[in-house]
């Protein structure tokens, strides 16, 4: 029987090739994800461990603590005295003090080099032989004067800077010009992630980021033979309560665990899509083996007639599935390694450099790939294998194909109806739960999709019957025959349509929710934003310096400026997010709809409260709040205005920016809103940029930029999802090809008769193409309907957290999805249609 299974595989290579492709794609996705995660994780861990080489102990300062009365206690960092005490300990070879913060470098056009969040400045600390062991210089030397800097090699290359050139560097204040003293190489993870690193002298870095004479970190190197644990014990009493010391080995281990956790999250997301592809592939495998069993009905019946038992026949089919699974797994593993290499190259091309290292193909990855290939294929072939055992020996004398009994269809329809109703009920239950119903809706959606898959044979006839008159009227006889053929075997049509339905359900649901959220954000920006420009640190770099708003307010051509200082007020026992704004101009920059009171009250030292917060806290104009400011000082604020919520633009509490900054040592200002005399224009934007000294670390956004900020993120996420789900749709194409091939096989004699009575080859091809398009559109239409329903349900769970949320149906994209489904049908029909048209009519008529 094993030889029989092997012979059957070789006899149906073309059919099984599609199954191999489906499983191979899924295995490649899974194994590629695992190889990529293991490779990148090991490379990053190795890089992290390398950065701690030679570090016996690392000390990190948490700065000063704040008392209840607002006073500060302790030192702002690790002082020079502490460094000297650590340096004098037995066993200590060197001690390097580090200071760091944001630093952005501009290119020749003034544009920021590198990713804003990863652009850092630090200090060059010669500790031995006049060199800093953390950096290896390719050109020049480290900075020795306050007006000098050194740059990492990649940043220098991107900016076309050479030693001796003048370089504009921005922190969160005004731009300064420095002389480039050297170019170095580094294993710094943020630089490798696409950022930049600027080295200042220690004194200059302390002045920029902390306070003269203080460090934020110490790295301690031990003398040969000295114990890191012994040094740790000796250092801890010297550093005080506001600092923490750990061995370099402990820090490397912690970093490795963080990397492993982050890579695990990334891998989980990719594996979910791999699972979807494999799930879709199950339908293709099932269809393939159903087809092969139908083709070999006589052969299997003959085996039964000559003595083969049911179990032997079943095992022969499962053996075929197992062999196909092993082949698919082997090819998929090779493809997975190639996919991992491609993903690594893609990340490097996008600027996120992955440290060099060998590919990691762990034994667990190989075992997982083989198990997935064999198990998925075998499980999908179980039902066709079971059916082989039911083929009676007498079938060898005829061509019976064992049609499904009425009882089995009734049971299937009842089971599918129960699942579908349970799914709809669970989804509606989640809708009723509001924001807490996300997981309930997801569970209901899964049950609904299962019910839909089971019920597809029942739905096939009435749905396709609706479009049958159109096909007959437009395409004539080929259209009529195509509609009839599509429902001739509703089970097989349903299995084929299921793969497209699953893919389109997910794509449609994500598209509807994504576009709806994007429209809500756009409406909020359009309705509530009056400012011509918003100034931020480039690419999310952090806080602007308070001098930015002051500088812009004095610049010619600028009519209104308001910073939005992010702070917090402790009201009662809870801290409340608070915005500090300019009371005189905020009404010109944001459309703040006041329901009671006046925004002018902010200028009198009062507070404005968002409507929802006022309602939940039972506050009205005139209410007095006992508050604790950011610096710990207490005060009383009177409610002077209640305004409609501006989530995403203003915090629930708003105060005068002068009050917010008075209670903060270093105010956190994420954005400044600006109006100009000429409105939004190229000249106005240039005026804003010129006022800021063409600072490369500052980003000036137009209203459209602000609207695109969130919309761009949503579209990027959608495009990633579309790409990942593309694999499931490719597998769906293979499923349609299989179904049509099976349909042509079953109707060989019929096609011969049609050719004999005058149906030419062109119309035979049209018949097969239209059948393919009907099946594809059937699955796509059901997927779109199901996706819209789930998007509506999922949207209700997030609607309250997103202002202006209102379901938007993207008819243009839905139309594109249906057109693509039709195109899938046309492409999938090419080979079966050609095969049907080339049948010899006399030979076909004689076929049993």
Coordinates of C-alpha atoms in Angstrom, one line a residue, residues 18 21-22 25 276-285 287 493 495-505 725-740 772 775-776 779-780 820-821 824-825 827-829:
X18 CA -0.5 23.0 -5.8
X21 CA 2.9 25.1 -2.8
X22 CA 0.2 25.9 -0.3
X25 CA 4.1 28.9 1.7
X276 CA -4.1 32.2 8.7
X277 CA -2.3 31.1 5.6
X278 CA -2.1 27.5 6.9
X279 CA -5.8 27.6 7.8
X280 CA -6.6 28.7 4.3
X281 CA -4.3 26.0 3.0
X282 CA -6.3 23.3 4.8
X283 CA -9.2 23.9 2.3
X284 CA -6.9 23.6 -0.7
X285 CA -5.4 20.3 0.7
X287 CA -10.0 19.8 -2.1
X493 CA -17.5 25.1 -4.4
X495 CA -14.5 24.8 0.2
X496 CA -12.9 26.8 -2.6
X497 CA -15.0 29.9 -1.8
X498 CA -14.1 29.6 2.0
X499 CA -10.5 30.5 1.5
X500 CA -11.4 33.7 -0.3
X501 CA -14.1 34.4 2.2
X502 CA -11.6 34.2 5.1
X503 CA -9.1 36.4 3.5
X504 CA -11.6 39.0 2.4
X505 CA -13.3 39.0 5.8
X725 CA -2.7 38.5 4.0
X726 CA -1.6 38.4 0.4
X727 CA -0.2 34.9 1.0
X728 CA -3.6 33.7 2.1
X729 CA -5.1 35.0 -1.2
X730 CA -2.3 33.3 -3.2
X731 CA -3.3 30.0 -1.6
X732 CA -6.9 30.9 -2.5
X733 CA -5.9 31.2 -6.2
X734 CA -4.4 27.7 -6.1
X735 CA -7.7 26.4 -4.5
X736 CA -9.7 27.8 -7.4
X737 CA -7.4 26.2 -9.9
X738 CA -7.8 22.9 -8.2
X739 CA -11.6 23.1 -8.1
X740 CA -11.8 24.0 -11.8
X772 CA -14.1 30.5 -11.9
X775 CA -16.9 31.0 -7.4
X776 CA -14.4 33.7 -6.6
X779 CA -16.5 33.8 -1.7
X780 CA -15.4 37.5 -1.9
X820 CA -9.4 41.6 -7.6
X821 CA -11.5 38.5 -6.7
X824 CA -8.2 35.9 -9.3
X825 CA -11.0 33.9 -11.0
X827 CA -6.1 33.9 -13.7
X828 CA -7.0 30.7 -11.9
X829 CA -9.1 29.5 -14.9

